[in-house]
mmCIF file of C-alpha atoms in Angstrom:
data_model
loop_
_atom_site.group_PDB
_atom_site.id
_atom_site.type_symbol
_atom_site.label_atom_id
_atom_site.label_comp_id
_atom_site.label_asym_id
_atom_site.label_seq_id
_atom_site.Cartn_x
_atom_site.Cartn_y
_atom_site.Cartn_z
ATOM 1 C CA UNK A 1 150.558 115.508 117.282
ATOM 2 C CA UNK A 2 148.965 112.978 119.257
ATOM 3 C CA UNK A 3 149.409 108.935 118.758
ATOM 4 C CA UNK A 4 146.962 106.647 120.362
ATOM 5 C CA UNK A 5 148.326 104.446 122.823
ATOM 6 C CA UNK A 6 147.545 101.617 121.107
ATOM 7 C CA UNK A 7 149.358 102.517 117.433
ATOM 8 C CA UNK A 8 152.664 103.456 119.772
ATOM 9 C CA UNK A 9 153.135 100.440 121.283
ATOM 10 C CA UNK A 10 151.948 97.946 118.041
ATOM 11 C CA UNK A 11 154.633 100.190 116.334
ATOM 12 C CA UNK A 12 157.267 99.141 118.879
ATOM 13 C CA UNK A 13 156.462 95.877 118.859
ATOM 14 C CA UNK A 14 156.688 95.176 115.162
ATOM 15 C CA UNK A 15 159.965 97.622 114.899
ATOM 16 C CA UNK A 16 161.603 95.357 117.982
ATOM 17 C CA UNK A 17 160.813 91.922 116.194
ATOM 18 C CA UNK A 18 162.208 93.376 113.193
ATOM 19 C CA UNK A 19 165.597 94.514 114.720
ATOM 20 C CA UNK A 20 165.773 91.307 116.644
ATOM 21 C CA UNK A 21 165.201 89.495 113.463
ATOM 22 C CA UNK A 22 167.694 91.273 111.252
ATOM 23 C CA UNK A 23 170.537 91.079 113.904
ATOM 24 C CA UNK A 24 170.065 87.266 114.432
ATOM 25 C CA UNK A 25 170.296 86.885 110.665
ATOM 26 C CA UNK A 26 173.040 88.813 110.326
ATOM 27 C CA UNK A 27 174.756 86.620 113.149
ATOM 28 C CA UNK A 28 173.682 83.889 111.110
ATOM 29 C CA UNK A 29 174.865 84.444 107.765
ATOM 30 C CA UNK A 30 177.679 86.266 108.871
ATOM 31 C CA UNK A 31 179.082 83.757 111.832
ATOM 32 C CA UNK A 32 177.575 80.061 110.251
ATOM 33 C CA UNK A 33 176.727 80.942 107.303
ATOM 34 C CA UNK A 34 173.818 80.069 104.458
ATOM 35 C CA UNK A 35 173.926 76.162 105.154
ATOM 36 C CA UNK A 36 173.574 76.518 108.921
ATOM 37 C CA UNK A 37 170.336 78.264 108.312
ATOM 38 C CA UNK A 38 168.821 75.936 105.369
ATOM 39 C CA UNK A 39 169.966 78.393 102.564
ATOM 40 C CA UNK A 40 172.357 76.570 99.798
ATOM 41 C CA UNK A 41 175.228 78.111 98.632
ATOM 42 C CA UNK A 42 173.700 77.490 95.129
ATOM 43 C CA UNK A 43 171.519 80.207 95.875
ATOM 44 C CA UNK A 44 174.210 82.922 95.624
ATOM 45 C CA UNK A 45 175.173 81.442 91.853
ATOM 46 C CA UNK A 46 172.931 84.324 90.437
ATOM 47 C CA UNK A 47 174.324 87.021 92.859
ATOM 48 C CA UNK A 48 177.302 89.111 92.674
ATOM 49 C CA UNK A 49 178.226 87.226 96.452
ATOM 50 C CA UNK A 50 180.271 84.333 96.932
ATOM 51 C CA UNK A 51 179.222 84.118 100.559
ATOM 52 C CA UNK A 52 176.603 84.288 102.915
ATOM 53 C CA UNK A 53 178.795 87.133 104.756
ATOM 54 C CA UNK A 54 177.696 90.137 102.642
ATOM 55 C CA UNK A 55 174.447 90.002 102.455
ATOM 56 C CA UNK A 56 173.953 89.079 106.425
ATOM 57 C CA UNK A 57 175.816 92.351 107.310
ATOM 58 C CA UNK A 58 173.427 94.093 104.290
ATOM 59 C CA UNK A 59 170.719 92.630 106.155
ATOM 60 C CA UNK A 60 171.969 94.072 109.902
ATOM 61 C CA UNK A 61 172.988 97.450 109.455
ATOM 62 C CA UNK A 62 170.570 98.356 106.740
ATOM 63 C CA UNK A 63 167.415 96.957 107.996
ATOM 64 C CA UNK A 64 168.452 96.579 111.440
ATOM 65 C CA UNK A 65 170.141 99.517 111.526
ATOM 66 C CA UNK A 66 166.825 101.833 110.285
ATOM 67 C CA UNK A 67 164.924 99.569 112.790
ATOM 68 C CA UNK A 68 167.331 100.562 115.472
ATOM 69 C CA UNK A 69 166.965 104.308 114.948
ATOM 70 C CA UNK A 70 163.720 104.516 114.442
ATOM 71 C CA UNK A 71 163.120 102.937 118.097
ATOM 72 C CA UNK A 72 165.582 105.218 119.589
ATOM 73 C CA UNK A 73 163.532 108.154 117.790
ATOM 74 C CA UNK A 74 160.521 107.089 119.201
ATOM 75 C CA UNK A 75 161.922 106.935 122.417
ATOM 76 C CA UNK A 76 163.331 110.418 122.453
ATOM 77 C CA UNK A 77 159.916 111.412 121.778
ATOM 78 C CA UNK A 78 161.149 112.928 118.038
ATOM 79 C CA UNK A 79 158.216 113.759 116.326
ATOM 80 C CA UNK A 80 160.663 112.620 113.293
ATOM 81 C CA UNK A 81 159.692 109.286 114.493
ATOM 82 C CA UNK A 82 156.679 108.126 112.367
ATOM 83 C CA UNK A 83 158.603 109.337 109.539
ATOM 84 C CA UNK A 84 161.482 106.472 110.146
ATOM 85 C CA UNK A 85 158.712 103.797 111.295
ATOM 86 C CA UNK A 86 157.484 104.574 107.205
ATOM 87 C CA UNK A 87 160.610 103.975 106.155
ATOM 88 C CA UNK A 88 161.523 101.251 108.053
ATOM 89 C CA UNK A 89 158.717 99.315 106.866
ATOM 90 C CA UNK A 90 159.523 100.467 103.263
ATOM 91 C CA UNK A 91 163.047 99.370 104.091
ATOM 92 C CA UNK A 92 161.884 95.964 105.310
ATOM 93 C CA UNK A 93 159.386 95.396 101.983
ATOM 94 C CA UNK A 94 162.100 96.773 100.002
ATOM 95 C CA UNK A 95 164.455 93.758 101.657
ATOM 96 C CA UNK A 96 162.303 91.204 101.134
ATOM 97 C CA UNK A 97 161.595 92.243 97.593
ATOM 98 C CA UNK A 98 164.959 92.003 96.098
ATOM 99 C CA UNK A 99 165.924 89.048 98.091
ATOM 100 C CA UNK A 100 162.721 86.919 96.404
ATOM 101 C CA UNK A 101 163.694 88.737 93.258
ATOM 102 C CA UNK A 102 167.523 87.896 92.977
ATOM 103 C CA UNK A 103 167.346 84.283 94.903
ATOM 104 C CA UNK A 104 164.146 83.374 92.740
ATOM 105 C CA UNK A 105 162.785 81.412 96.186
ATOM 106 C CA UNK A 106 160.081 81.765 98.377
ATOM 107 C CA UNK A 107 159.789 81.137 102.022
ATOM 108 C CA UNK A 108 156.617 81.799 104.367
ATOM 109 C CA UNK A 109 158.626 83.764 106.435
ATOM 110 C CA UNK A 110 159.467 86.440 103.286
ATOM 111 C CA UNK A 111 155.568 86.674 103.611
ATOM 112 C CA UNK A 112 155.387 87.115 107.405
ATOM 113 C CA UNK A 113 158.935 89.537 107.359
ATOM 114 C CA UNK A 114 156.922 91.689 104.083
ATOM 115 C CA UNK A 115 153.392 91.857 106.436
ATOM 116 C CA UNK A 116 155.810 92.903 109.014
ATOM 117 C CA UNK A 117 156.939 96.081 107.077
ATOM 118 C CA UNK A 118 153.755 96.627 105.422
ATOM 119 C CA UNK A 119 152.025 96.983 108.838
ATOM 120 C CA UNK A 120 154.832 99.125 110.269
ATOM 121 C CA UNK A 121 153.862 101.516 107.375
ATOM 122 C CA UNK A 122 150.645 101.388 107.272
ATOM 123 C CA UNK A 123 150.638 102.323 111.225
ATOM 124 C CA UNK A 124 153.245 105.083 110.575
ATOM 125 C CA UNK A 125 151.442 106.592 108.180
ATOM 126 C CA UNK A 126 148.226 107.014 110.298
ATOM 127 C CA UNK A 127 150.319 108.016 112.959
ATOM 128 C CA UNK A 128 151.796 110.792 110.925
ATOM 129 C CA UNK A 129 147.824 111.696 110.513
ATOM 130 C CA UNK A 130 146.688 110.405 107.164
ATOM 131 C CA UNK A 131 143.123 109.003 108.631
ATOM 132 C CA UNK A 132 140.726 107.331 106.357
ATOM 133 C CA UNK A 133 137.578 108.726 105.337
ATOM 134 C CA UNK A 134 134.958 106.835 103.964
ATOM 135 C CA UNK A 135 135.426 106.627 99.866
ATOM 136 C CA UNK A 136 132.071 107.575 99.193
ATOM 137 C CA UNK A 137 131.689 110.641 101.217
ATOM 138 C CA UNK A 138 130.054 113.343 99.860
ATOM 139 C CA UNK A 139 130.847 116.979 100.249
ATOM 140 C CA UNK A 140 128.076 119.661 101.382
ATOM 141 C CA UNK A 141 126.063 121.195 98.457
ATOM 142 C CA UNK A 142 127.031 125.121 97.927
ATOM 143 C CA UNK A 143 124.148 127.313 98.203
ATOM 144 C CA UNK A 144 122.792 129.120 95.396
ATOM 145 C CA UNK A 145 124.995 132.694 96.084
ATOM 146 C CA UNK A 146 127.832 130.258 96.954
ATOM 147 C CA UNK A 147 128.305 131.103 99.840
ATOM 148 C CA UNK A 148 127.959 128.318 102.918
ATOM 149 C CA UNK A 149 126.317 125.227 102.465
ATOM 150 C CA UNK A 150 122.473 124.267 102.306
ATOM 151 C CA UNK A 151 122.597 122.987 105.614
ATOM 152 C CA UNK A 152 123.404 126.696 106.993
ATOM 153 C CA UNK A 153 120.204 128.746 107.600
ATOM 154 C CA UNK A 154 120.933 131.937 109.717
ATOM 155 C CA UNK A 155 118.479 132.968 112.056
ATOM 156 C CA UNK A 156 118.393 136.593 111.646
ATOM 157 C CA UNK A 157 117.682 138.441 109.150
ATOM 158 C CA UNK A 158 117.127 142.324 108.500
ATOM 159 C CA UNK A 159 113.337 144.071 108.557
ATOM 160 C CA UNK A 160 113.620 143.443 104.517
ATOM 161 C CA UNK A 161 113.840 139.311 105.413
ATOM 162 C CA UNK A 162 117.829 139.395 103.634
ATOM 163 C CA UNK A 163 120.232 137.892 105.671
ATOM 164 C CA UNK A 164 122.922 140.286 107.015
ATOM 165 C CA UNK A 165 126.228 139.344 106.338
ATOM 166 C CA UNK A 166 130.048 140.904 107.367
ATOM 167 C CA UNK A 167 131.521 142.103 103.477
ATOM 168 C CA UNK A 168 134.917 141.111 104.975
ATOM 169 C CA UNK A 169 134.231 137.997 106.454
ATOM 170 C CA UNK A 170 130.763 136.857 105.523
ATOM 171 C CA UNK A 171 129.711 135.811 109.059
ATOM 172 C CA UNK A 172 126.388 136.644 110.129
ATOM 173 C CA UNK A 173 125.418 139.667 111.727
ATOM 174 C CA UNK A 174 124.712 140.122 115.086
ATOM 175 C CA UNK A 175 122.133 142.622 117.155
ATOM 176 C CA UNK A 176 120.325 145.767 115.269
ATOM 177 C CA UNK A 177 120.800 146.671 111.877
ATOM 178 C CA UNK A 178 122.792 149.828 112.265
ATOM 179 C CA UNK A 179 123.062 152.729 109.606
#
C-alpha cells in the first residue's frame, strides 16, 4: 500500500511531539512532581492517587510507550504501522479524556494534546486507505436488462441489431457472429 509522502512524514511529526511530550511529563510528575508543573495536589483529592508519581509513569509508558512503537513500526517499514498511528491517537484522546473527566479541569493544552491524537487518527486512517468520497455521489443507473450501466453502449451488434454478449461473462463479443 502506498502512503503519500506528505501523510508519512505529518504522521511522524505529530507521533514524535507526542512521545516527547509524554516522556517530559512523566519526568515531571514523576521526578518534581504536580506543584512543579502548576498542578495542585488538591487535584488528586478525587483520584484513587496520592501523588503525582502514578499517573506520570501512566502517562509515559502508556501513551509514550504506544507512541514509541508505533515510530519504530513505521520505521521498519511494517505495514502494521498505520494500524498503531490509529491507536496511538485513540490512545492520546483516550488520555486526555479521562484526565479532564477525573481532575474536572481544563487546560488549552488538553485541547492542543486531544487535536494532536485526533489528527494522528484521522491521518492513519487515510493512510490505511479509507479515502473520502464525496457524500452526495451518485451511483450509475442499471440498464433496463440489468446488466451494465446506461452509460455503456457497445458498438457491435449482430445482423439482427442485438448486442452479442459472452453467457459466462457478459462481455461483448468480438469479430463475426459464428454458428
Amino acid at each position: 500500500m502506498s502512503v503519500s509522502p506528505g501523510i508519512r512524514v505529518t504522521l511522524v511529526v505529530v507521533a514524535l511531539f507526542n512521545l516527547v511530550s509524554a516522556l517530559a511529563g512523566c519526568v515531571l510528575l514523576v521526578v518534581a512532581g504536580g506543584d512543579s508543573v502548576g498542578m495542585p495536589n488538591e487535584w488528586l483529592a478525587r483520584t484513587p492517587f496520592a501523588s503525582w508519581a502514578w499517573p506520570g509513569l501512566i502517562l509515559g509508558v502508556v501513551v509514550g510507550g504506544t507512541q514509541l512503537v508505533t515510530l519504530i513500526a513505521q520505521r521498519r517499514r511494517y505495514v502494521l504501522a498505520w494500524g498503531l498511528h490509529a491507536a496511538s491517537g485513540l490512545v492520546m484522546m483516550i488520555w486526555i479524556f479521562v484526565e479532564i473527566a477525573v481532575l474536572l479541569v481544563w487546560s488549552p493544552l488538553h485541547g492542543v494534546y486531544f487535536l494532536t491524537g485526533l489528527v494522528q487518527t484521522v491521518l492513519a486512517v487515510l493512510a490505511l486507505g479509507a479515502w473520502p468520497q464525496p457524500f452526495f455521489a451518485r451511483m450509475p443507473r442499471r440498464s433496463r436488462t440489468g446488466v451494465g450501466n446506461t452509460a455503456y453502449r457497445p458498438k457491435r451488434v449482430d445482423g439482427v441489431g442485438r448486442v452479442r454478449r459472452c453467457l459466462r461473462c457478459r462481455s461483448v463479443a468480438r469479430g463475426p457472429l459464428r454458428r
